[in-house]
Short mmCIF file of C-alpha atoms in Angstrom, two decimals:
data_model
loop_
_atom_site.label_atom_id
_atom_site.label_comp_id
_atom_site.label_asym_id
_atom_site.label_seq_id
_atom_site.Cartn_x
_atom_site.Cartn_y
_atom_site.Cartn_z
CA MET A 1114 106.37 106.11 98.94
CA VAL A 1115 103.56 104.03 97.26
CA ARG A 1116 100.16 105.20 97.73
CA GLU A 1117 97.30 102.63 96.97
CA PRO A 1118 94.10 101.60 98.30
CA TRP A 1119 93.49 100.19 101.82
CA GLU A 1120 91.84 97.34 100.30
CA ASP A 1121 94.62 96.28 98.07
CA PHE A 1122 97.25 96.76 100.71
CA ARG A 1123 95.80 94.87 102.99
CA PHE A 1124 95.13 91.85 100.67
CA GLN A 1125 98.79 92.02 99.49
CA TYR A 1126 100.25 92.40 102.74
CA GLY A 1127 98.00 90.47 104.99
CA VAL A 1128 97.00 87.54 102.58
CA VAL A 1129 99.81 87.12 100.25
CA GLN A 1130 102.61 88.17 102.38
CA ASN A 1131 100.65 86.92 105.64
CA ARG A 1132 101.59 89.40 107.85
CA ASN A 1133 99.47 91.37 110.68
CA ILE A 1134 98.75 94.73 110.53
CA GLU A 1135 98.63 96.79 113.70
CA LEU A 1136 96.86 100.14 113.54
CA TYR A 1137 97.81 102.85 116.14
CA GLU A 1138 94.70 105.51 116.02
CA TRP A 1139 95.53 109.16 117.23
CA ASP A 1140 92.58 111.39 118.31
CA LEU A 1141 93.30 114.48 116.28
CA SER A 1142 91.09 117.42 115.55
CA ASP A 1143 89.98 117.77 111.99
CA SER A 1144 92.57 120.87 111.03
CA THR A 1145 95.16 118.79 112.53
CA LYS A 1146 94.20 115.71 110.21
CA ARG A 1147 94.30 118.18 106.93
CA LEU A 1148 97.83 119.33 107.92
CA LEU A 1149 99.16 116.13 108.75
CA ARG A 1150 97.77 114.89 105.35
CA GLN A 1151 98.80 117.91 103.44
CA LYS A 1152 102.20 117.42 104.70
CA TRP A 1153 102.62 113.99 103.76
CA ASN A 1154 100.74 114.73 100.24
CA GLU A 1155 103.90 117.08 99.62
CA LEU A 1156 106.44 114.72 100.61
CA TYR A 1157 105.04 112.39 98.09
CA LEU A 1158 104.46 114.99 95.44
CA VAL A 1159 108.35 116.06 95.77
CA GLN A 1160 109.50 112.39 95.78
CA GLU A 1161 107.16 111.68 92.37
CA THR A 1162 108.44 114.71 90.84
CA HIS A 1163 112.01 113.89 91.50
CA ILE A 1164 111.62 110.44 89.90
CA GLN A 1165 109.75 111.72 87.13
CA ASN A 1166 112.61 114.39 86.37
CA LYS A 1167 115.29 111.83 86.34
CA LYS A 1168 113.32 109.80 83.99
CA ASN A 1169 112.99 113.09 81.50
CA LEU A 1170 116.59 113.91 81.98
CA GLU A 1171 117.60 110.16 80.95
CA ARG A 1172 115.13 110.32 78.17
CA ASP A 1173 116.57 113.50 76.67
CA LEU A 1174 120.20 112.36 77.10
CA GLU A 1175 119.46 109.21 75.23
CA PHE A 1176 117.75 110.93 72.69
CA SER A 1177 120.67 113.32 72.13
CA GLU A 1178 123.39 110.73 72.01
CA SER A 1179 121.35 108.86 69.59
CA LYS A 1180 121.40 111.84 67.27
CA HIS A 1181 125.19 112.48 67.89
CA ASN A 1182 126.06 109.34 67.00
CA GLY A 1183 124.39 109.35 63.54
CA ASN A 1184 121.37 106.89 64.53
CA ASN A 1185 118.81 108.52 62.31
CA ILE A 1186 115.72 107.28 64.32
CA SER A 1187 112.54 108.92 65.64
CA LEU A 1188 111.90 109.42 69.16
CA PRO A 1189 109.84 106.48 70.68
CA ILE A 1190 106.97 107.69 72.35
CA PRO A 1191 104.01 106.31 74.40
CA GLY A 1192 101.03 105.55 72.73
CA PHE A 1193 102.39 105.52 69.33
CA GLY A 1194 102.99 101.60 69.59
CA TYR A 1195 99.42 101.12 68.77
CA PHE A 1196 99.68 101.92 65.34
CA THR A 1197 101.49 100.80 62.17
CA ASN A 1198 102.45 103.03 59.33
CA ILE A 1199 100.32 101.36 56.95
CA PRO A 1200 97.17 103.10 55.48
CA ASP A 1201 93.60 102.05 56.61
CA PRO A 1202 91.29 103.12 53.55
CA TYR A 1203 88.61 101.08 55.52
CA SER A 1204 88.96 102.90 58.47
CA PRO A 1205 85.55 104.17 60.45
CA ILE A 1206 87.29 107.10 61.58
CA PRO A 1207 86.37 109.36 58.52
CA HIS A 1208 82.82 108.31 58.94
CA LEU A 1209 82.67 109.07 62.72
CA PHE A 1210 84.00 112.63 62.64
CA SER A 1211 82.64 113.27 58.97
CA LEU A 1212 85.01 116.35 58.84
CA THR A 1213 84.10 119.30 56.53
CA LYS A 1214 86.42 121.11 54.13
CA ASN A 1215 86.98 124.12 56.68
CA GLU A 1216 87.53 121.50 59.20
CA ASN A 1217 90.62 119.75 57.42
CA GLU A 1218 91.98 123.04 56.44
CA PHE A 1219 92.03 124.26 59.92
CA ILE A 1220 93.60 120.89 61.09
CA GLU A 1221 96.46 121.26 58.00
CA LYS A 1222 97.06 124.63 59.10
CA PHE A 1223 97.46 123.49 62.78
CA ILE A 1224 99.83 120.95 61.69
CA THR A 1225 101.87 123.16 59.73
CA GLU A 1226 102.16 125.83 62.18
CA ASN A 1227 103.15 122.98 65.11
CA GLU A 1228 106.11 121.62 62.70
CA LYS A 1229 107.26 125.34 62.07
CA LYS A 1230 107.16 126.12 66.01
CA TYR A 1231 109.10 123.03 66.60
CA SER A 1232 111.81 123.70 64.19
CA GLU A 1233 112.27 127.37 65.84
CA GLU A 1234 112.52 125.56 69.14
CA ILE A 1235 115.03 122.92 68.29
CA LEU A 1236 117.72 125.50 67.06
CA SER A 1237 117.12 127.38 70.40
CA SER A 1238 119.36 126.57 73.68
CA ASP A 1239 118.00 124.32 76.51
CA THR A 1240 116.34 126.42 79.23
CA PHE A 1241 115.51 124.49 82.10
CA SER A 1242 116.91 124.65 85.37
CA ILE A 1243 117.59 121.53 87.70
CA PRO A 1244 115.81 121.59 90.89
CA LYS A 1245 117.71 120.96 94.12
CA THR A 1246 118.21 117.79 95.87
CA ASP A 1247 119.04 118.77 99.28
CA SER A 1248 115.57 118.22 101.03
CA PRO A 1249 112.74 116.26 100.39
CA TYR A 1250 110.41 118.78 101.93
CA GLN A 1251 110.91 121.61 99.52
CA LEU A 1252 108.27 121.61 96.29
CA ILE A 1253 110.10 121.71 93.05
CA HIS A 1254 109.30 122.07 89.64
CA THR A 1255 108.84 119.45 86.84
CA ILE A 1256 111.85 119.38 84.30
CA GLN A 1257 110.50 120.29 80.56
CA THR A 1258 113.29 119.33 78.36
CA LYS A 1259 113.25 119.60 74.47
CA THR A 1260 112.66 115.98 74.07
CA ASP A 1261 109.23 116.45 76.13
CA SER A 1262 108.32 119.42 74.27
CA PHE A 1263 109.10 117.41 70.95
CA ALA A 1264 106.87 114.24 72.37
CA SER A 1265 104.16 116.75 73.21
CA ALA A 1266 104.24 118.08 69.61
CA GLU A 1267 104.24 115.17 68.17
CA LYS A 1268 101.53 113.65 69.85
CA LYS A 1269 98.98 116.57 68.96
CA ASN A 1270 100.35 116.28 65.23
CA PHE A 1271 99.65 112.77 65.12
CA VAL A 1272 96.27 112.79 66.45
CA ARG A 1273 95.18 115.14 63.60
CA MET A 1274 97.05 113.26 61.14
CA TYR A 1275 95.20 110.15 61.89
CA LEU A 1276 92.08 112.11 61.63
CA LEU A 1277 93.01 113.05 57.94
CA ASN A 1278 94.59 109.85 56.91
CA PRO A 1279 93.98 106.65 59.07
CA VAL A 1280 96.74 103.94 59.38
CA LEU A 1281 96.09 100.52 60.62
CA ILE A 1282 96.26 99.23 64.02
CA TYR A 1283 99.01 97.20 65.47
CA GLU A 1284 96.84 94.16 66.55
CA PRO A 1285 99.50 92.67 68.89
CA ALA A 1286 99.22 95.77 71.06
CA PHE A 1287 95.41 94.75 71.61
CA LEU A 1288 93.90 92.14 73.51
CA GLN A 1289 90.65 90.44 72.15
CA LEU A 1290 88.60 88.19 74.60
CA ASN A 1291 86.67 85.53 73.26
CA GLY A 1292 84.68 83.71 75.31
CA PRO A 1293 80.97 83.78 76.28
CA GLU A 1294 81.71 85.77 79.38
CA PHE A 1295 83.43 88.47 77.29
CA GLN A 1296 80.51 88.82 74.59
CA LEU A 1297 78.76 91.92 74.26
CA SER A 1298 74.81 91.88 74.25
CA GLU A 1299 73.08 94.14 71.42
CA ASP A 1300 71.91 96.43 74.28
CA GLU A 1301 75.83 96.64 75.38
CA ILE A 1302 76.59 97.16 71.61
CA ASN A 1303 74.29 100.11 71.59
CA ILE A 1304 75.93 101.35 74.54
CA TRP A 1305 79.37 101.40 73.22
CA LYS A 1306 78.25 103.17 70.20
CA GLY A 1307 76.72 105.73 72.37
CA TYR A 1308 80.01 106.17 74.14
CA THR A 1309 81.75 106.48 70.82
CA ARG A 1310 79.92 109.30 69.97
CA GLU A 1311 80.44 111.13 73.08
CA LEU A 1312 84.28 110.46 72.90
CA THR A 1313 84.00 111.62 69.29
CA LYS A 1314 82.49 114.80 70.19
CA ASN A 1315 85.15 115.57 73.12
CA LEU A 1316 88.08 114.87 70.60
CA ARG A 1317 86.29 117.16 68.21
CA SER A 1318 86.10 119.63 71.02
CA CYS A 1319 90.04 119.06 71.77
CA ILE A 1320 90.95 119.50 68.10
CA PHE A 1321 89.10 122.75 67.26
CA SER A 1322 89.10 124.24 70.79
CA GLN A 1323 93.14 123.68 71.09
CA ASP A 1324 92.31 123.61 74.86
CA CYS A 1325 93.36 119.88 75.73
CA ASN A 1326 96.92 118.55 76.66
CA ASP A 1327 98.39 116.18 74.15
CA TRP A 1328 97.81 112.98 76.25
CA GLU A 1329 94.08 113.89 76.67
CA GLU A 1330 94.00 113.76 73.03
CA ILE A 1331 95.52 110.55 72.32
CA THR A 1332 93.83 109.07 75.32
CA LEU A 1333 90.15 110.00 73.92
CA LEU A 1334 91.28 108.69 70.29
CA ILE A 1335 92.62 105.09 71.60
CA ARG A 1336 89.44 104.81 73.55
CA ILE A 1337 87.32 105.56 70.26
CA ILE A 1338 89.58 102.95 68.76
CA TYR A 1339 89.06 100.06 71.01
CA LEU A 1340 85.36 100.79 71.56
CA GLN A 1341 85.05 100.46 67.84
CA LYS A 1342 87.12 97.39 67.69
CA SER A 1343 84.90 95.92 70.45
CA ILE A 1344 81.84 96.63 68.51
CA GLU A 1345 83.12 95.31 65.27
CA ALA A 1346 84.17 91.96 67.19
CA LYS A 1347 81.23 91.96 69.22
CA THR A 1348 83.21 91.38 72.48
CA ILE A 1349 85.59 93.07 74.76
CA VAL A 1350 88.80 94.20 73.14
CA PHE A 1351 91.26 96.68 75.08
CA PRO A 1352 94.53 97.90 74.55
CA LYS A 1353 97.82 96.72 76.34
CA LYS A 1354 99.93 98.52 78.42
CA ASN A 1355 103.61 98.24 79.11
CA PHE A 1356 104.36 96.83 82.63
CA ASP A 1357 106.34 98.91 84.96
CA GLY A 1358 104.24 99.19 87.98
CA PHE A 1359 105.17 98.53 91.58
CA GLN A 1360 104.98 94.75 92.76
CA TYR A 1361 105.17 93.10 96.17
CA HIS A 1362 106.81 89.86 95.17
CA PRO A 1363 108.47 88.22 92.09
CA LEU A 1364 106.46 87.08 89.63
CA THR A 1365 105.72 83.36 89.44
CA ASP A 1366 103.77 81.09 87.10
CA LEU A 1367 100.26 80.10 88.47
CA PRO A 1368 99.76 76.13 88.63
CA GLU A 1369 97.14 74.94 86.15
CA SER A 1370 94.43 74.27 88.81
CA VAL A 1371 94.87 77.98 90.24
CA LYS A 1372 94.31 79.26 86.70
CA THR A 1373 91.30 77.56 86.37
CA THR A 1374 89.84 78.91 89.83
CA LYS A 1375 91.05 82.39 88.82
CA GLN A 1376 89.53 82.27 85.57
CA LYS A 1377 86.13 81.43 87.14
CA GLU A 1378 86.95 84.58 89.49
CA TYR A 1379 87.65 86.80 86.59
CA ALA A 1380 84.37 85.61 84.70
CA HIS A 1381 82.25 86.91 87.42
CA LEU A 1382 84.42 90.19 87.94
CA PHE A 1383 84.00 90.84 84.36
CA ALA A 1384 80.22 90.52 84.65
CA THR A 1385 80.25 93.19 87.40
CA LYS A 1386 82.65 95.59 85.98
CA LYS A 1387 81.09 95.31 82.40
CA GLN A 1388 77.57 96.19 84.19
CA VAL A 1389 79.21 99.13 85.98
CA PHE A 1390 80.92 100.53 82.94
CA ALA A 1391 77.66 100.30 80.68
CA SER A 1392 75.63 102.22 83.34
CA GLY A 1393 76.56 105.76 82.00
CA PHE A 1394 79.18 107.62 80.09
CA ASP A 1395 81.50 108.74 82.68
CA PRO A 1396 85.28 109.47 82.76
CA ILE A 1397 85.58 107.51 86.21
CA HIS A 1398 83.96 104.63 84.47
CA PHE A 1399 86.58 104.55 81.75
CA PHE A 1400 89.36 105.09 84.26
CA ASN A 1401 88.01 102.00 86.45
CA TRP A 1402 87.04 99.70 83.35
CA GLU A 1403 90.44 100.33 81.87
CA SER A 1404 92.42 99.77 85.22
CA PHE A 1405 90.31 96.47 85.68
CA LEU A 1406 91.29 95.24 81.95
CA VAL A 1407 95.07 96.04 82.56
CA ARG A 1408 94.96 94.18 85.82
CA TYR A 1409 93.34 91.20 83.68
CA GLN A 1410 96.16 91.61 81.22
CA GLY A 1411 98.56 91.36 83.91
CA TYR A 1412 96.90 87.93 85.11
CA LEU A 1413 97.39 86.74 81.64
CA GLU A 1414 101.04 88.12 81.32
CA SER A 1415 102.37 87.70 84.84
CA GLY A 1416 102.88 91.75 85.16
CA VAL A 1417 102.05 94.75 86.88
CA SER A 1418 100.97 97.98 85.39
CA SER A 1419 101.20 101.43 86.86
CA GLU A 1420 97.98 103.24 87.48
CA GLY A 1421 97.03 106.01 85.30
CA LEU A 1422 95.07 107.29 82.38
CA GLU A 1423 97.43 107.19 79.46
CA PHE A 1424 98.14 104.04 77.13
CA ASN A 1425 102.04 103.64 77.22
CA TRP A 1426 102.80 101.04 74.57
CA VAL A 1427 105.65 102.74 73.08
CA GLY A 1428 106.30 103.26 69.37
CA TYR A 1429 107.50 105.43 66.77
CA ASN A 1430 105.36 108.10 64.79
CA PRO A 1431 103.78 106.18 61.76
CA TYR A 1432 103.63 109.51 59.65
CA ARG A 1433 107.48 110.38 60.21
CA ASN A 1434 110.12 109.19 58.17
CA GLN A 1435 112.46 107.66 60.74
CA SER A 1436 115.26 110.26 59.60
CA ARG A 1437 113.26 112.82 61.68
CA SER A 1438 116.00 113.19 64.07
CA SER A 1439 117.20 116.66 62.24
CA GLN A 1440 120.58 117.48 62.77
CA ASN A 1441 123.07 116.09 64.92
CA SER A 1442 123.29 117.07 68.47
CA ASP A 1443 126.06 119.07 70.04
CA GLN A 1444 128.80 116.90 71.85
CA ASN A 1445 129.22 119.34 74.21
CA LYS A 1446 125.82 119.75 75.05
CA ASN A 1447 125.50 115.86 75.51
CA ILE A 1448 128.42 116.24 78.18
CA GLU A 1449 126.57 118.87 79.87
CA LYS A 1450 123.45 116.68 79.69
CA GLN A 1451 125.39 113.70 81.26
CA LYS A 1452 126.77 115.97 84.12
CA ASP A 1453 123.32 117.07 84.77
CA TYR A 1454 121.63 113.64 84.66
CA GLU A 1455 124.44 112.04 87.03
CA SER A 1456 124.27 115.07 89.30
CA TYR A 1457 120.76 114.99 89.75
CA THR A 1458 120.61 111.03 89.86
CA GLU A 1459 123.10 111.18 92.84
CA GLY A 1460 121.22 113.90 94.74
CA ILE A 1461 117.93 112.08 94.89
CA ARG A 1462 119.85 108.83 95.60
CA LYS A 1463 120.93 110.21 98.76
CA LEU A 1464 117.58 111.41 99.52
CA TYR A 1465 115.93 107.99 98.97
CA SER A 1466 118.63 105.57 99.75
CA TYR A 1467 118.18 102.63 101.85
CA HIS A 1468 120.07 101.33 104.68
CA LEU A 1469 118.96 98.59 106.93
CA THR A 1470 119.57 100.28 110.58
CA HIS A 1471 119.35 104.23 109.81
CA GLN A 1472 117.66 104.64 106.79
CA ASN A 1473 114.77 101.89 106.30
CA CYS A 1474 111.21 102.40 105.84
CA THR A 1475 110.53 102.44 109.71
CA SER A 1476 113.29 104.83 110.52
CA GLU A 1477 112.16 107.09 107.85
CA LEU A 1478 108.73 107.17 108.88
CA PHE A 1479 109.88 108.68 112.33
CA ARG A 1480 112.55 110.94 110.60
CA TYR A 1481 109.87 112.84 108.55
CA MET A 1482 107.59 113.20 111.44
CA ASN A 1483 110.34 114.52 113.76
CA GLU A 1484 111.65 116.86 111.34
CA MET A 1485 108.22 118.14 110.31
CA PHE A 1486 106.89 118.37 114.07
CA PRO A 1487 110.08 118.35 115.90
CA ASP A 1488 108.23 118.76 119.37
CA GLY A 1489 105.26 116.34 118.52
CA LYS A 1490 103.03 119.04 118.08
CA ILE A 1491 100.73 120.88 115.44
CA GLY A 1492 100.02 124.28 116.75
CA ASN A 1493 98.83 123.87 120.24
CA GLU A 1494 97.77 120.14 119.57
CA VAL A 1495 100.07 117.26 121.10
CA ILE A 1496 99.91 114.44 118.43
CA TRP A 1497 102.50 112.13 120.09
CA ASN A 1498 105.79 111.78 121.46
CA PRO A 1499 108.54 111.96 119.00
CA LEU A 1500 110.68 108.47 118.58
CA SER A 1501 114.24 108.65 118.15
CA THR A 1502 115.89 107.77 114.94
CA LYS A 1503 119.18 106.87 116.45
CA ILE A 1504 120.52 103.34 115.84
CA ILE A 1505 120.82 102.38 119.58
CA SER A 1506 117.20 103.13 119.92
CA LEU A 1507 116.46 100.10 117.99
CA ASN A 1508 113.33 101.99 116.58
CA PHE A 1509 114.41 101.17 113.12
CA VAL A 1510 113.01 97.31 114.02
CA PRO A 1511 109.43 97.12 113.37
CA ALA A 1512 108.63 95.12 116.24
CA VAL A 1513 110.43 97.32 118.61
CA ALA A 1514 108.73 100.65 116.83
CA ALA A 1515 105.61 98.89 117.15
CA LEU A 1516 105.51 98.37 120.84
CA LYS A 1517 106.87 101.96 121.89
CA LEU A 1518 103.83 103.21 119.35
CA GLU A 1519 101.58 101.15 121.22
CA SER A 1520 102.46 102.83 124.89
CA ASN A 1521 102.93 106.45 122.91
CA ALA A 1522 101.07 109.23 124.44
CA GLY A 1523 99.50 110.22 121.10
CA THR A 1524 98.18 106.53 120.49
CA LYS A 1525 94.31 106.34 121.79
CA GLN A 1526 93.71 103.03 120.30
CA THR A 1527 95.02 100.15 118.60
CA LYS A 1528 93.49 97.69 116.17
CA VAL A 1529 95.33 94.61 114.93
CA PHE A 1530 94.30 93.17 111.46
CA PHE A 1531 95.36 89.66 111.75
CA SER A 1532 97.02 87.81 108.79
CA TYR A 1533 95.64 85.39 106.61
CA ARG A 1534 97.12 82.27 108.17
CA ASN A 1535 96.42 83.67 112.06
CA LEU A 1536 92.70 84.30 110.75
CA LYS A 1537 92.35 80.77 109.80
CA ARG A 1538 94.04 79.29 112.64
CA ASN A 1539 91.89 81.28 114.89
CA ASN A 1540 88.97 79.76 113.54
CA LEU A 1541 90.38 76.36 114.62
CA LYS A 1542 88.82 74.55 117.79
CA ASN A 1543 90.68 71.63 117.82
CA PHE A 1544 93.75 72.36 120.13
CA THR A 1545 96.12 69.60 118.38
CA GLU A 1546 95.21 70.96 115.00
CA LYS A 1547 95.45 74.36 116.03
CA HIS A 1548 98.87 74.60 117.78
CA LEU A 1549 100.54 71.19 116.24
CA LYS A 1550 99.46 70.07 112.82
CA GLU A 1551 99.29 73.75 111.37
CA ARG A 1552 102.58 74.51 112.63
CA PHE A 1553 104.24 71.77 111.10
CA VAL A 1554 104.59 72.49 107.38
CA PRO A 1555 103.86 68.85 106.01
CA THR A 1556 100.59 68.76 108.18
CA SER A 1557 99.18 72.21 107.62
CA LYS A 1558 95.88 72.24 106.04
CA ILE A 1559 96.00 76.23 105.54
CA TYR A 1560 99.52 76.48 104.43
CA LYS A 1561 100.74 75.17 101.06
CA PRO A 1562 104.28 75.03 99.57
CA ASN A 1563 104.93 77.85 96.95
CA PRO A 1564 107.44 79.36 95.00
CA LEU A 1565 108.03 82.35 97.02
CA ASP A 1566 108.95 80.54 100.01
CA PRO A 1567 112.36 78.60 100.41
CA PRO A 1568 111.58 75.25 102.12
CA PHE A 1569 111.19 74.90 105.76
CA LEU A 1570 109.46 72.63 108.60
CA PHE A 1571 107.89 74.69 111.27
CA PHE A 1572 106.15 78.15 111.77
CA THR A 1573 107.86 80.05 114.68
CA GLU A 1574 105.35 83.07 114.77
CA GLU A 1575 102.98 81.67 117.51
CA THR A 1576 105.11 81.57 120.61
CA ILE A 1577 108.61 83.11 121.38
CA TRP A 1578 110.07 80.79 124.37
CA ASN A 1579 110.33 77.62 122.03
CA ARG A 1580 111.35 79.70 118.70
CA PRO A 1581 115.03 78.65 118.96
CA ILE A 1582 113.90 75.04 119.06
CA PHE A 1583 112.00 75.34 116.01
CA GLY A 1584 114.48 77.57 114.42
CA LEU A 1585 117.30 75.12 114.84
CA ALA A 1586 115.09 72.41 113.11
CA ASN A 1587 114.25 74.86 110.24
CA THR A 1588 118.04 75.56 110.28
CA ILE A 1589 119.28 72.07 109.81
CA TYR A 1590 116.67 71.36 107.20
CA GLY A 1591 117.87 74.38 105.21
CA VAL A 1592 121.62 73.35 105.56
CA GLY A 1593 120.40 69.88 104.34
CA TYR A 1594 118.44 71.12 101.42
CA THR A 1595 121.44 73.42 100.47
CA GLY A 1596 123.80 70.42 100.49
CA ILE A 1597 121.02 68.26 98.11
CA GLY A 1598 121.43 71.40 96.11
CA ILE A 1599 124.90 71.12 95.50
CA LEU A 1600 124.77 67.72 94.13
CA THR A 1601 121.67 68.77 91.88
CA ALA A 1602 123.18 72.17 90.68
CA PRO A 1603 124.71 70.79 87.57
CA PHE A 1604 120.91 69.63 86.49
CA ASP A 1605 118.87 72.55 87.92
CA LYS A 1606 121.02 75.23 87.75
CA GLY A 1607 121.66 75.87 91.32
CA GLN A 1608 117.86 76.37 92.05
CA LYS A 1609 117.81 74.09 95.09
CA PHE A 1610 121.16 75.17 96.52
CA SER A 1611 119.86 78.83 96.00
CA LYS A 1612 116.41 77.96 97.81
CA GLY A 1613 118.61 76.27 100.32
CA THR A 1614 120.66 78.97 101.63
CA GLU A 1615 117.63 81.15 101.42
CA SER A 1616 116.07 78.61 104.06
CA VAL A 1617 119.13 79.20 106.41
CA PHE A 1618 118.90 82.79 106.28
CA TYR A 1619 115.48 83.09 107.20
CA SER A 1620 116.06 80.41 109.71
CA LEU A 1621 118.72 81.86 111.69
CA PRO A 1622 117.23 84.84 113.34
CA GLU A 1623 114.90 82.15 114.93
CA LEU A 1624 117.70 81.19 117.08
CA ALA A 1625 117.85 84.41 118.56
CA PHE A 1626 114.06 84.78 119.06
CA PHE A 1627 113.25 86.70 115.98
CA ASN A 1628 110.54 85.77 113.47
CA ILE A 1629 110.94 87.22 109.92
CA ARG A 1630 109.18 84.03 107.83
CA LYS A 1631 105.47 84.31 107.77
CA GLY A 1632 105.03 82.00 104.56
CA HIS A 1633 103.22 83.45 101.70
CA PHE A 1634 99.67 82.56 100.02
CA PRO A 1635 100.04 83.80 96.35
CA PHE A 1636 97.51 81.27 95.06
CA ILE A 1637 94.78 82.14 97.22
CA ALA A 1638 91.18 81.94 96.01
CA ALA A 1639 88.44 84.22 96.71
CA GLU A 1640 86.24 81.83 98.63
CA ASP A 1641 89.22 81.02 101.09
CA ILE A 1642 89.58 84.32 102.22
CA PRO A 1643 87.89 84.94 105.58
CA GLU A 1644 84.72 87.26 105.93
CA GLU A 1645 86.82 89.66 107.76
CA TYR A 1646 88.30 90.74 104.58
CA TYR A 1647 85.35 92.17 103.41
CA GLU A 1648 84.29 94.42 106.00
CA LYS A 1649 83.84 98.13 104.84
CA GLU A 1650 85.82 99.46 107.81
CA SER A 1651 89.41 100.98 106.75
CA PRO A 1652 91.75 103.03 108.94
#
């Protein structure tokens, strides 16, 4: 599952992917809504925990195998990539924190005790258990491996070592924005300084009360650092993030004209977001500000970052000798870890695997609903008539499922959010332009060919009766394009051939009255988005 704001989903699905969104509204009591939301939240939580557990097991196995092979390296840890191992005698950190002699001794004692604690744990045997993977409904625990414990201890020690002896920042891990729209005014610099003092107080509290998580401490430290760098440079500086987030479509380079337009749009957004961030010290303001900055990084570097507070640029502890790995791991233990990882991965693969007809996004939706509420009831309240998940029912086809949901007893109201192209077409008054010119790609003013779409001639979404005719024209065009691609393959590495075969693939269903191709709009400008997309109403 992917959870995201309605506005983001509607833009990606309705504009970029150009698809209609149909909502089927159920009239439910507040208690039923809460239970329904709770059940889906639990499903989401279980799935996220399974995925995180798989990552933890994989990381633990890789680290153990590396030690067994004699590779004396430290563990790469998210957050450490922002730092070098070169001392920084001019760091502002000592002045900001002004640690007393007693505070220095307190920190040094914590580091020593933390080292001792980890050394004792590393000699003990692993005690974590592997959660079952026979049900997507059973709440499970997060696997905490020795590698995770080591990473947590390293982060806590690192923050304290940095306060005592700062090191230089790894500059490529930070993005400095130069330009008039990014410059900080004197008032903003004073606000940034005030935020730095507040963050310093928070981090001091974490250090001396010892009631913060490792990621909280390092997040506070990096925030202090990037605010200080922004103050010194009198412009916006922020830490980059590794890109590992969900994305709807393949990455593609922006044309220069689109880059110019987007840069103007971002300049306007920067002014708005900066104003909100400067309105008061608030953790939510920091999260929103950093999320926006990382999206800007994604725009510059064509990537998608996952949401979250943590700064995830990976690196090694600069205060460690790279032989920190201690003793080599036991081969028998590594074999056990390999088996645990493989069996757990296979288990969640069975839970969340994909199949076009009996385990796709549509059929899984109904399967979960049927299994959670087998008679379509929550208590005494009937919420819907369950839909079959058998292949013969054809409910795995979204269009078929939509028709059945529309007439379902549970559906009280239906609302359609039209796709970008359909909204633009509906605003056209001229018949020829609306039904002829906009249907033919070369004469369309709304649609522009783009790297996400293979070449085609006609849109076939509008009507069903003549869809095979236009589909045949698209198929012939795709076959011809494929033929040309065969001739040009030695020069373009098969790009035209690949696009041609993809065009044929999307055209063939149109011969049987099915429409898959909608066209994409990845380079849309804000001024071109219909006013309906700025409505506050949400499902």
